[in-house]
Protein backbone atom coordinates (compact mmCIF):
# COMPACT_ATOMS: atom_id res chain seq x y z
CA UNK A 1 0.00 0.00 0.00
CA UNK A 2 2.93 2.33 0.63
CA UNK A 3 4.50 1.78 -2.79
CA UNK A 4 2.25 4.24 -4.74
CA UNK A 5 2.79 6.91 -2.10
CA UNK A 6 6.55 6.38 -2.18
CA UNK A 7 6.52 6.49 -5.99
CA UNK A 8 4.59 9.78 -6.05
CA UNK A 9 6.83 11.27 -3.36
CA UNK A 10 9.90 10.20 -5.31
CA UNK A 11 8.65 11.73 -8.57
CA UNK A 12 7.20 14.98 -7.26
CA UNK A 13 9.15 15.44 -4.03
CA UNK A 14 12.55 13.80 -3.96
CA UNK A 15 13.57 14.22 -7.62
CA UNK A 16 12.87 18.00 -7.69
CA UNK A 17 14.76 18.38 -4.41
CA UNK A 18 17.79 16.61 -5.85
CA UNK A 19 17.56 18.81 -8.96
CA UNK A 20 17.47 22.00 -6.90
CA UNK A 21 20.38 20.82 -4.74
CA UNK A 22 22.42 20.04 -7.89
CA UNK A 23 21.57 23.42 -9.40
CA UNK A 24 22.76 25.15 -6.22
CA UNK A 25 26.37 24.31 -7.21
CA UNK A 26 25.92 25.47 -10.80
CA UNK A 27 25.96 28.80 -12.62
CA UNK A 28 22.84 29.37 -14.76
CA UNK A 29 20.82 32.42 -15.78
CA UNK A 30 17.75 30.36 -16.65
CA UNK A 31 18.24 30.41 -20.43
CA UNK A 32 21.88 29.79 -21.35
CA UNK A 33 24.19 26.90 -20.66
CA UNK A 34 24.83 25.52 -17.19
CA UNK A 35 28.35 25.63 -15.80
CA UNK A 36 29.99 24.38 -12.63
CA UNK A 37 30.17 26.95 -9.82
CA UNK A 38 31.28 24.80 -6.91
CA UNK A 39 30.54 26.31 -3.53
CA UNK A 40 30.52 29.89 -4.88
CA UNK A 41 26.71 30.14 -4.72
CA UNK A 42 26.61 28.83 -1.16
CA UNK A 43 29.45 31.12 -0.07
CA UNK A 44 27.67 34.09 -1.63
CA UNK A 45 24.32 33.22 -0.04
CA UNK A 46 25.64 32.44 3.44
CA UNK A 47 27.83 35.56 3.62
CA UNK A 48 25.11 37.88 2.30
CA UNK A 49 23.44 39.83 5.11
CA UNK A 50 20.27 40.02 2.97
CA UNK A 51 19.87 36.24 3.29
CA UNK A 52 19.96 36.35 7.08
CA UNK A 53 17.61 39.32 7.14
CA UNK A 54 15.15 37.35 4.99
CA UNK A 55 15.50 34.36 7.31
CA UNK A 56 14.89 36.61 10.33
CA UNK A 57 11.77 38.07 8.70
CA UNK A 58 10.56 34.53 7.94
CA UNK A 59 11.00 33.52 11.59
CA UNK A 60 9.32 36.76 12.70
CA UNK A 61 6.29 36.11 10.47
CA UNK A 62 6.16 32.53 11.77
CA UNK A 63 6.25 33.41 15.47
CA UNK A 64 3.94 36.45 15.35
CA UNK A 65 1.47 34.57 13.14
CA UNK A 66 1.35 31.75 15.67
CA UNK A 67 0.84 34.16 18.57
CA UNK A 68 -1.97 35.94 16.72
CA UNK A 69 -3.74 33.02 15.08
CA UNK A 70 -3.72 30.41 17.86
CA UNK A 71 -5.85 32.24 20.51
CA UNK A 72 -8.27 33.60 17.90
CA UNK A 73 -8.68 30.19 16.26
CA UNK A 74 -9.23 28.54 19.65
CA UNK A 75 -11.85 31.13 20.64
CA UNK A 76 -13.69 30.76 17.33
CA UNK A 77 -13.49 26.98 17.57
CA UNK A 78 -15.11 27.18 21.02
CA UNK A 79 -17.83 29.44 19.65
CA UNK A 80 -18.51 27.24 16.64
CA UNK A 81 -18.50 23.88 18.45
CA UNK A 82 -22.09 23.94 19.83
CA UNK A 83 -24.73 23.31 17.17
CA UNK A 84 -27.19 26.06 16.23
CA UNK A 85 -28.60 27.82 13.17
CA UNK A 86 -26.97 31.17 13.88
CA UNK A 87 -23.63 29.49 14.43
CA UNK A 88 -24.02 27.57 11.17
CA UNK A 89 -24.77 30.81 9.29
CA UNK A 90 -21.82 32.51 10.93
CA UNK A 91 -19.60 29.57 10.01
CA UNK A 92 -20.53 29.87 6.32
CA UNK A 93 -19.63 33.56 6.29
CA UNK A 94 -16.55 33.09 8.41
CA UNK A 95 -15.02 30.37 6.25
CA UNK A 96 -15.32 32.34 3.02
CA UNK A 97 -11.60 33.35 3.08
CA UNK A 98 -10.72 29.68 2.71
CA UNK A 99 -12.49 29.63 -0.66
CA UNK A 100 -10.56 32.57 -2.08
CA UNK A 101 -7.16 32.41 -3.76
CA UNK A 102 -4.20 34.17 -2.19
CA UNK A 103 -3.96 36.49 -5.21
CA UNK A 104 -7.61 37.55 -4.87
CA UNK A 105 -7.15 38.16 -1.15
CA UNK A 106 -3.98 40.15 -1.75
CA UNK A 107 -5.58 42.38 -4.40
CA UNK A 108 -8.67 42.90 -2.23
CA UNK A 109 -6.71 43.92 0.85
CA UNK A 110 -4.39 46.07 -1.24
CA UNK A 111 -7.45 48.08 -2.29
CA UNK A 112 -9.02 48.07 1.19
CA UNK A 113 -5.83 49.38 2.77
CA UNK A 114 -5.33 52.12 0.22
CA UNK A 115 -5.16 55.36 2.27
CA UNK A 116 -7.04 57.37 -0.40
CA UNK A 117 -10.15 55.29 -1.10
CA UNK A 118 -9.91 52.20 1.12
CA UNK A 119 -11.26 51.54 4.60
CA UNK A 120 -9.60 54.73 5.85
CA UNK A 121 -11.97 56.82 3.69
CA UNK A 122 -14.96 55.56 5.72
CA UNK A 123 -16.34 58.14 8.19
CA UNK A 124 -15.09 57.34 11.67
CA UNK A 125 -12.21 55.22 10.40
CA UNK A 126 -9.90 58.01 9.29
CA UNK A 127 -7.28 56.75 11.72
CA UNK A 128 -6.80 53.87 9.25
CA UNK A 129 -5.99 56.28 6.39
CA UNK A 130 -2.29 55.46 6.60
CA UNK A 131 0.03 53.82 4.08
CA UNK A 132 0.10 50.60 6.10
CA UNK A 133 1.68 48.59 3.27
CA UNK A 134 4.07 51.43 2.44
CA UNK A 135 5.48 51.89 5.92
CA UNK A 136 8.71 49.99 6.70
CA UNK A 137 7.62 49.71 10.35
CA UNK A 138 4.02 48.57 9.70
CA UNK A 139 4.17 46.65 6.42
CA UNK A 140 5.23 43.31 7.91
CA UNK A 141 2.56 43.42 10.63
CA UNK A 142 -0.05 44.39 8.05
CA UNK A 143 0.95 41.34 6.01
CA UNK A 144 0.72 39.15 9.13
CA UNK A 145 -2.80 40.51 9.75
CA UNK A 146 -3.91 39.58 6.23
CA UNK A 147 -2.32 36.12 6.58
CA UNK A 148 -4.23 35.62 9.84
CA UNK A 149 -7.46 36.75 8.16
CA UNK A 150 -6.96 34.03 5.55
CA UNK A 151 -5.82 31.12 7.72
CA UNK A 152 -7.54 31.56 11.10
CA UNK A 153 -10.76 29.91 9.76
CA UNK A 154 -8.83 26.75 8.87
CA UNK A 155 -7.33 26.40 12.34
CA UNK A 156 -10.65 27.32 13.96
CA UNK A 157 -12.13 24.41 12.01
CA UNK A 158 -9.50 22.09 13.53
CA UNK A 159 -10.31 23.27 17.07
CA UNK A 160 -14.05 23.03 16.40
CA UNK A 161 -13.66 19.40 15.30
CA UNK A 162 -11.43 18.66 18.31
CA UNK A 163 -13.93 20.13 20.78
CA UNK A 164 -16.79 18.14 19.28
CA UNK A 165 -14.80 14.94 19.87
CA UNK A 166 -14.62 15.55 23.63
CA UNK A 167 -17.07 13.18 25.42
CA UNK A 168 -19.97 15.13 26.93
CA UNK A 169 -19.86 12.80 29.94
CA UNK A 170 -16.76 14.64 31.12
CA UNK A 171 -18.61 17.97 31.20
CA UNK A 172 -21.65 16.40 32.86
CA UNK A 173 -19.51 14.87 35.59
CA UNK A 174 -17.69 18.17 36.12
CA UNK A 175 -20.99 20.06 36.33
CA UNK A 176 -22.22 17.62 39.00
CA UNK A 177 -19.05 18.38 40.95
CA UNK A 178 -19.84 22.08 40.77
CA UNK A 179 -17.20 23.07 38.20
CA UNK A 180 -17.97 26.35 36.41
CA UNK A 181 -17.39 27.18 32.73
CA UNK A 182 -13.84 28.45 33.36
CA UNK A 183 -12.88 25.36 35.38
CA UNK A 184 -14.36 23.05 32.72
CA UNK A 185 -12.42 24.90 30.01
CA UNK A 186 -9.12 24.76 31.92
CA UNK A 187 -9.37 21.19 33.22
CA UNK A 188 -11.29 19.43 30.43
CA UNK A 189 -11.30 21.33 27.14
CA UNK A 190 -7.67 22.45 27.03
CA UNK A 191 -6.15 19.07 28.06
CA UNK A 192 -8.38 17.24 25.59
CA UNK A 193 -7.27 19.57 22.80
CA UNK A 194 -3.54 18.91 23.20
CA UNK A 195 -3.29 16.79 20.05
CA UNK A 196 -5.29 19.33 18.06
CA UNK A 197 -3.03 22.05 19.42
CA UNK A 198 0.08 20.17 18.28
CA UNK A 199 -1.40 19.53 14.82
CA UNK A 200 -2.48 23.15 14.39
CA UNK A 201 0.87 24.47 15.62
CA UNK A 202 2.88 22.21 13.31
CA UNK A 203 0.79 23.17 10.29
CA UNK A 204 1.01 26.83 11.23
CA UNK A 205 4.78 26.92 11.74
CA UNK A 206 5.80 24.82 8.77
CA UNK A 207 3.12 26.45 6.60
CA UNK A 208 4.65 29.85 7.37
CA UNK A 209 7.60 28.86 5.20
CA UNK A 210 5.32 28.70 2.15
CA UNK A 211 3.97 32.26 2.37
CA UNK A 212 4.85 33.67 -1.00
CA UNK A 213 1.95 34.54 -3.29
CA UNK A 214 0.06 36.66 -0.75
CA UNK A 215 3.17 38.64 0.26
CA UNK A 216 4.17 38.92 -3.40
CA UNK A 217 0.87 40.60 -4.29
CA UNK A 218 0.68 42.81 -1.19
CA UNK A 219 4.24 44.10 -1.69
CA UNK A 220 3.96 44.54 -5.44
CA UNK A 221 6.42 41.71 -6.08
CA UNK A 222 9.34 43.48 -4.41
CA UNK A 223 9.13 42.44 -0.76
CA UNK A 224 8.99 46.13 0.05
CA UNK A 225 8.95 48.81 1.06
CA UNK A 226 12.70 48.32 0.75
CA UNK A 227 13.16 44.80 2.09
CA UNK A 228 10.64 45.09 4.94
CA UNK A 229 8.56 42.07 3.82
CA UNK A 230 11.17 40.13 1.82
CA UNK A 231 10.84 36.71 3.47
CA UNK A 232 13.01 33.83 2.32
CA UNK A 233 10.64 32.39 -0.34
CA UNK A 234 10.26 35.85 -1.89
CA UNK A 235 14.02 36.38 -1.76
CA UNK A 236 14.45 33.09 -3.63
CA UNK A 237 12.04 34.24 -6.35
CA UNK A 238 13.67 37.65 -6.74
CA UNK A 239 17.13 36.11 -6.94
CA UNK A 240 16.10 33.53 -9.52
CA UNK A 241 13.56 35.26 -11.75
CA UNK A 242 14.41 38.96 -11.42
CA UNK A 243 18.20 38.76 -10.97
CA UNK A 244 18.38 35.71 -13.30
CA UNK A 245 20.68 33.83 -10.94
CA UNK A 246 19.19 30.37 -10.68
CA UNK A 247 22.24 28.94 -8.92
CA UNK A 248 21.98 31.32 -5.95
CA UNK A 249 18.20 30.98 -5.95
CA UNK A 250 18.58 27.19 -5.75
CA UNK A 251 20.97 27.60 -2.82
CA UNK A 252 18.35 29.76 -1.05
CA UNK A 253 15.68 27.15 -1.87
CA UNK A 254 17.84 24.36 -0.44
CA UNK A 255 18.45 26.44 2.68
CA UNK A 256 14.69 26.90 3.01
CA UNK A 257 14.12 23.13 2.71
CA UNK A 258 16.77 22.37 5.34
CA UNK A 259 15.29 24.97 7.69
CA UNK A 260 11.76 23.61 7.19
CA UNK A 261 12.88 20.02 7.69
CA UNK A 262 14.72 20.93 10.89
CA UNK A 263 11.73 22.88 12.17
CA UNK A 264 9.37 20.01 11.42
CA UNK A 265 11.60 17.46 13.20
CA UNK A 266 12.03 19.79 16.19
CA UNK A 267 8.28 20.40 16.48
CA UNK A 268 7.54 16.70 16.23
CA UNK A 269 10.13 15.82 18.87
CA UNK A 270 9.23 18.56 21.36
CA UNK A 271 5.49 17.88 21.07
CA UNK A 272 5.87 14.12 21.50
CA UNK A 273 3.82 13.62 18.33
CA UNK A 274 5.27 10.14 17.72
CA UNK A 275 4.19 8.99 21.20
CA UNK A 276 0.58 10.11 20.82
CA UNK A 277 -2.20 7.57 21.35
CA UNK A 278 -5.81 7.74 20.26
CA UNK A 279 -8.12 9.45 22.77
CA UNK A 280 -11.08 7.42 21.55
CA UNK A 281 -12.04 4.58 23.87
CA UNK A 282 -11.15 1.18 22.46
CA UNK A 283 -8.81 2.52 19.75
Coordinates of C-alpha atoms in Angstrom, one line a residue:
X1 CA 0.0 0.0 0.0
X2 CA 2.9 2.3 0.6
X3 CA 4.5 1.8 -2.8
X4 CA 2.2 4.2 -4.7
X5 CA 2.8 6.9 -2.1
X6 CA 6.6 6.4 -2.2
X7 CA 6.5 6.5 -6.0
X8 CA 4.6 9.8 -6.1
X9 CA 6.8 11.3 -3.4
X10 CA 9.9 10.2 -5.3
X11 CA 8.7 11.7 -8.6
X12 CA 7.2 15.0 -7.3
X13 CA 9.2 15.4 -4.0
X14 CA 12.5 13.8 -4.0
X15 CA 13.6 14.2 -7.6
X16 CA 12.9 18.0 -7.7
X17 CA 14.8 18.4 -4.4
X18 CA 17.8 16.6 -5.9
X19 CA 17.6 18.8 -9.0
X20 CA 17.5 22.0 -6.9
X21 CA 20.4 20.8 -4.7
X22 CA 22.4 20.0 -7.9
X23 CA 21.6 23.4 -9.4
X24 CA 22.8 25.2 -6.2
X25 CA 26.4 24.3 -7.2
X26 CA 25.9 25.5 -10.8
X27 CA 26.0 28.8 -12.6
X28 CA 22.8 29.4 -14.8
X29 CA 20.8 32.4 -15.8
X30 CA 17.7 30.4 -16.6
X31 CA 18.2 30.4 -20.4
X32 CA 21.9 29.8 -21.4
X33 CA 24.2 26.9 -20.7
X34 CA 24.8 25.5 -17.2
X35 CA 28.4 25.6 -15.8
X36 CA 30.0 24.4 -12.6
X37 CA 30.2 26.9 -9.8
X38 CA 31.3 24.8 -6.9
X39 CA 30.5 26.3 -3.5
X40 CA 30.5 29.9 -4.9
X41 CA 26.7 30.1 -4.7
X42 CA 26.6 28.8 -1.2
X43 CA 29.4 31.1 -0.1
X44 CA 27.7 34.1 -1.6
X45 CA 24.3 33.2 0.0
X46 CA 25.6 32.4 3.4
X47 CA 27.8 35.6 3.6
X48 CA 25.1 37.9 2.3
X49 CA 23.4 39.8 5.1
X50 CA 20.3 40.0 3.0
X51 CA 19.9 36.2 3.3
X52 CA 20.0 36.4 7.1
X53 CA 17.6 39.3 7.1
X54 CA 15.1 37.4 5.0
X55 CA 15.5 34.4 7.3
X56 CA 14.9 36.6 10.3
X57 CA 11.8 38.1 8.7
X58 CA 10.6 34.5 7.9
X59 CA 11.0 33.5 11.6
X60 CA 9.3 36.8 12.7
X61 CA 6.3 36.1 10.5
X62 CA 6.2 32.5 11.8
X63 CA 6.3 33.4 15.5
X64 CA 3.9 36.4 15.4
X65 CA 1.5 34.6 13.1
X66 CA 1.3 31.7 15.7
X67 CA 0.8 34.2 18.6
X68 CA -2.0 35.9 16.7
X69 CA -3.7 33.0 15.1
X70 CA -3.7 30.4 17.9
X71 CA -5.8 32.2 20.5
X72 CA -8.3 33.6 17.9
X73 CA -8.7 30.2 16.3
X74 CA -9.2 28.5 19.6
X75 CA -11.8 31.1 20.6
X76 CA -13.7 30.8 17.3
X77 CA -13.5 27.0 17.6
X78 CA -15.1 27.2 21.0
X79 CA -17.8 29.4 19.7
X80 CA -18.5 27.2 16.6
X81 CA -18.5 23.9 18.4
X82 CA -22.1 23.9 19.8
X83 CA -24.7 23.3 17.2
X84 CA -27.2 26.1 16.2
X85 CA -28.6 27.8 13.2
X86 CA -27.0 31.2 13.9
X87 CA -23.6 29.5 14.4
X88 CA -24.0 27.6 11.2
X89 CA -24.8 30.8 9.3
X90 CA -21.8 32.5 10.9
X91 CA -19.6 29.6 10.0
X92 CA -20.5 29.9 6.3
X93 CA -19.6 33.6 6.3
X94 CA -16.6 33.1 8.4
X95 CA -15.0 30.4 6.3
X96 CA -15.3 32.3 3.0
X97 CA -11.6 33.4 3.1
X98 CA -10.7 29.7 2.7
X99 CA -12.5 29.6 -0.7
X100 CA -10.6 32.6 -2.1
X101 CA -7.2 32.4 -3.8
X102 CA -4.2 34.2 -2.2
X103 CA -4.0 36.5 -5.2
X104 CA -7.6 37.5 -4.9
X105 CA -7.1 38.2 -1.1
X106 CA -4.0 40.1 -1.8
X107 CA -5.6 42.4 -4.4
X108 CA -8.7 42.9 -2.2
X109 CA -6.7 43.9 0.9
X110 CA -4.4 46.1 -1.2
X111 CA -7.4 48.1 -2.3
X112 CA -9.0 48.1 1.2
X113 CA -5.8 49.4 2.8
X114 CA -5.3 52.1 0.2
X115 CA -5.2 55.4 2.3
X116 CA -7.0 57.4 -0.4
X117 CA -10.1 55.3 -1.1
X118 CA -9.9 52.2 1.1
X119 CA -11.3 51.5 4.6
X120 CA -9.6 54.7 5.8
X121 CA -12.0 56.8 3.7
X122 CA -15.0 55.6 5.7
X123 CA -16.3 58.1 8.2
X124 CA -15.1 57.3 11.7
X125 CA -12.2 55.2 10.4
X126 CA -9.9 58.0 9.3
X127 CA -7.3 56.7 11.7
X128 CA -6.8 53.9 9.2
X129 CA -6.0 56.3 6.4
X130 CA -2.3 55.5 6.6
X131 CA 0.0 53.8 4.1
X132 CA 0.1 50.6 6.1
X133 CA 1.7 48.6 3.3
X134 CA 4.1 51.4 2.4
X135 CA 5.5 51.9 5.9
X136 CA 8.7 50.0 6.7
X137 CA 7.6 49.7 10.3
X138 CA 4.0 48.6 9.7
X139 CA 4.2 46.6 6.4
X140 CA 5.2 43.3 7.9
X141 CA 2.6 43.4 10.6
X142 CA -0.1 44.4 8.1
X143 CA 0.9 41.3 6.0
X144 CA 0.7 39.2 9.1
X145 CA -2.8 40.5 9.8
X146 CA -3.9 39.6 6.2
X147 CA -2.3 36.1 6.6
X148 CA -4.2 35.6 9.8
X149 CA -7.5 36.8 8.2
X150 CA -7.0 34.0 5.5
X151 CA -5.8 31.1 7.7
X152 CA -7.5 31.6 11.1
X153 CA -10.8 29.9 9.8
X154 CA -8.8 26.8 8.9
X155 CA -7.3 26.4 12.3
X156 CA -10.7 27.3 14.0
X157 CA -12.1 24.4 12.0
X158 CA -9.5 22.1 13.5
X159 CA -10.3 23.3 17.1
X160 CA -14.0 23.0 16.4
X161 CA -13.7 19.4 15.3
X162 CA -11.4 18.7 18.3
X163 CA -13.9 20.1 20.8
X164 CA -16.8 18.1 19.3
X165 CA -14.8 14.9 19.9
X166 CA -14.6 15.5 23.6
X167 CA -17.1 13.2 25.4
X168 CA -20.0 15.1 26.9
X169 CA -19.9 12.8 29.9
X170 CA -16.8 14.6 31.1
X171 CA -18.6 18.0 31.2
X172 CA -21.7 16.4 32.9
X173 CA -19.5 14.9 35.6
X174 CA -17.7 18.2 36.1
X175 CA -21.0 20.1 36.3
X176 CA -22.2 17.6 39.0
X177 CA -19.0 18.4 41.0
X178 CA -19.8 22.1 40.8
X179 CA -17.2 23.1 38.2
X180 CA -18.0 26.3 36.4
X181 CA -17.4 27.2 32.7
X182 CA -13.8 28.5 33.4
X183 CA -12.9 25.4 35.4
X184 CA -14.4 23.1 32.7
X185 CA -12.4 24.9 30.0
X186 CA -9.1 24.8 31.9
X187 CA -9.4 21.2 33.2
X188 CA -11.3 19.4 30.4
X189 CA -11.3 21.3 27.1
X190 CA -7.7 22.4 27.0
X191 CA -6.1 19.1 28.1
X192 CA -8.4 17.2 25.6
X193 CA -7.3 19.6 22.8
X194 CA -3.5 18.9 23.2
X195 CA -3.3 16.8 20.1
X196 CA -5.3 19.3 18.1
X197 CA -3.0 22.1 19.4
X198 CA 0.1 20.2 18.3
X199 CA -1.4 19.5 14.8
X200 CA -2.5 23.1 14.4
X201 CA 0.9 24.5 15.6
X202 CA 2.9 22.2 13.3
X203 CA 0.8 23.2 10.3
X204 CA 1.0 26.8 11.2
X205 CA 4.8 26.9 11.7
X206 CA 5.8 24.8 8.8
X207 CA 3.1 26.4 6.6
X208 CA 4.6 29.8 7.4
X209 CA 7.6 28.9 5.2
X210 CA 5.3 28.7 2.1
X211 CA 4.0 32.3 2.4
X212 CA 4.9 33.7 -1.0
X213 CA 2.0 34.5 -3.3
X214 CA 0.1 36.7 -0.8
X215 CA 3.2 38.6 0.3
X216 CA 4.2 38.9 -3.4
X217 CA 0.9 40.6 -4.3
X218 CA 0.7 42.8 -1.2
X219 CA 4.2 44.1 -1.7
X220 CA 4.0 44.5 -5.4
X221 CA 6.4 41.7 -6.1
X222 CA 9.3 43.5 -4.4
X223 CA 9.1 42.4 -0.8
X224 CA 9.0 46.1 0.1
X225 CA 8.9 48.8 1.1
X226 CA 12.7 48.3 0.7
X227 CA 13.2 44.8 2.1
X228 CA 10.6 45.1 4.9
X229 CA 8.6 42.1 3.8
X230 CA 11.2 40.1 1.8
X231 CA 10.8 36.7 3.5
X232 CA 13.0 33.8 2.3
X233 CA 10.6 32.4 -0.3
X234 CA 10.3 35.8 -1.9
X235 CA 14.0 36.4 -1.8
X236 CA 14.4 33.1 -3.6
X237 CA 12.0 34.2 -6.3
X238 CA 13.7 37.7 -6.7
X239 CA 17.1 36.1 -6.9
X240 CA 16.1 33.5 -9.5
X241 CA 13.6 35.3 -11.8
X242 CA 14.4 39.0 -11.4
X243 CA 18.2 38.8 -11.0
X244 CA 18.4 35.7 -13.3
X245 CA 20.7 33.8 -10.9
X246 CA 19.2 30.4 -10.7
X247 CA 22.2 28.9 -8.9
X248 CA 22.0 31.3 -5.9
X249 CA 18.2 31.0 -6.0
X250 CA 18.6 27.2 -5.7
X251 CA 21.0 27.6 -2.8
X252 CA 18.3 29.8 -1.1
X253 CA 15.7 27.2 -1.9
X254 CA 17.8 24.4 -0.4
X255 CA 18.5 26.4 2.7
X256 CA 14.7 26.9 3.0
X257 CA 14.1 23.1 2.7
X258 CA 16.8 22.4 5.3
X259 CA 15.3 25.0 7.7
X260 CA 11.8 23.6 7.2
X261 CA 12.9 20.0 7.7
X262 CA 14.7 20.9 10.9
X263 CA 11.7 22.9 12.2
X264 CA 9.4 20.0 11.4
X265 CA 11.6 17.5 13.2
X266 CA 12.0 19.8 16.2
X267 CA 8.3 20.4 16.5
X268 CA 7.5 16.7 16.2
X269 CA 10.1 15.8 18.9
X270 CA 9.2 18.6 21.4
X271 CA 5.5 17.9 21.1
X272 CA 5.9 14.1 21.5
X273 CA 3.8 13.6 18.3
X274 CA 5.3 10.1 17.7
X275 CA 4.2 9.0 21.2
X276 CA 0.6 10.1 20.8
X277 CA -2.2 7.6 21.3
X278 CA -5.8 7.7 20.3
X279 CA -8.1 9.4 22.8
X280 CA -11.1 7.4 21.6
X281 CA -12.0 4.6 23.9
X282 CA -11.2 1.2 22.5
X283 CA -8.8 2.5 19.7

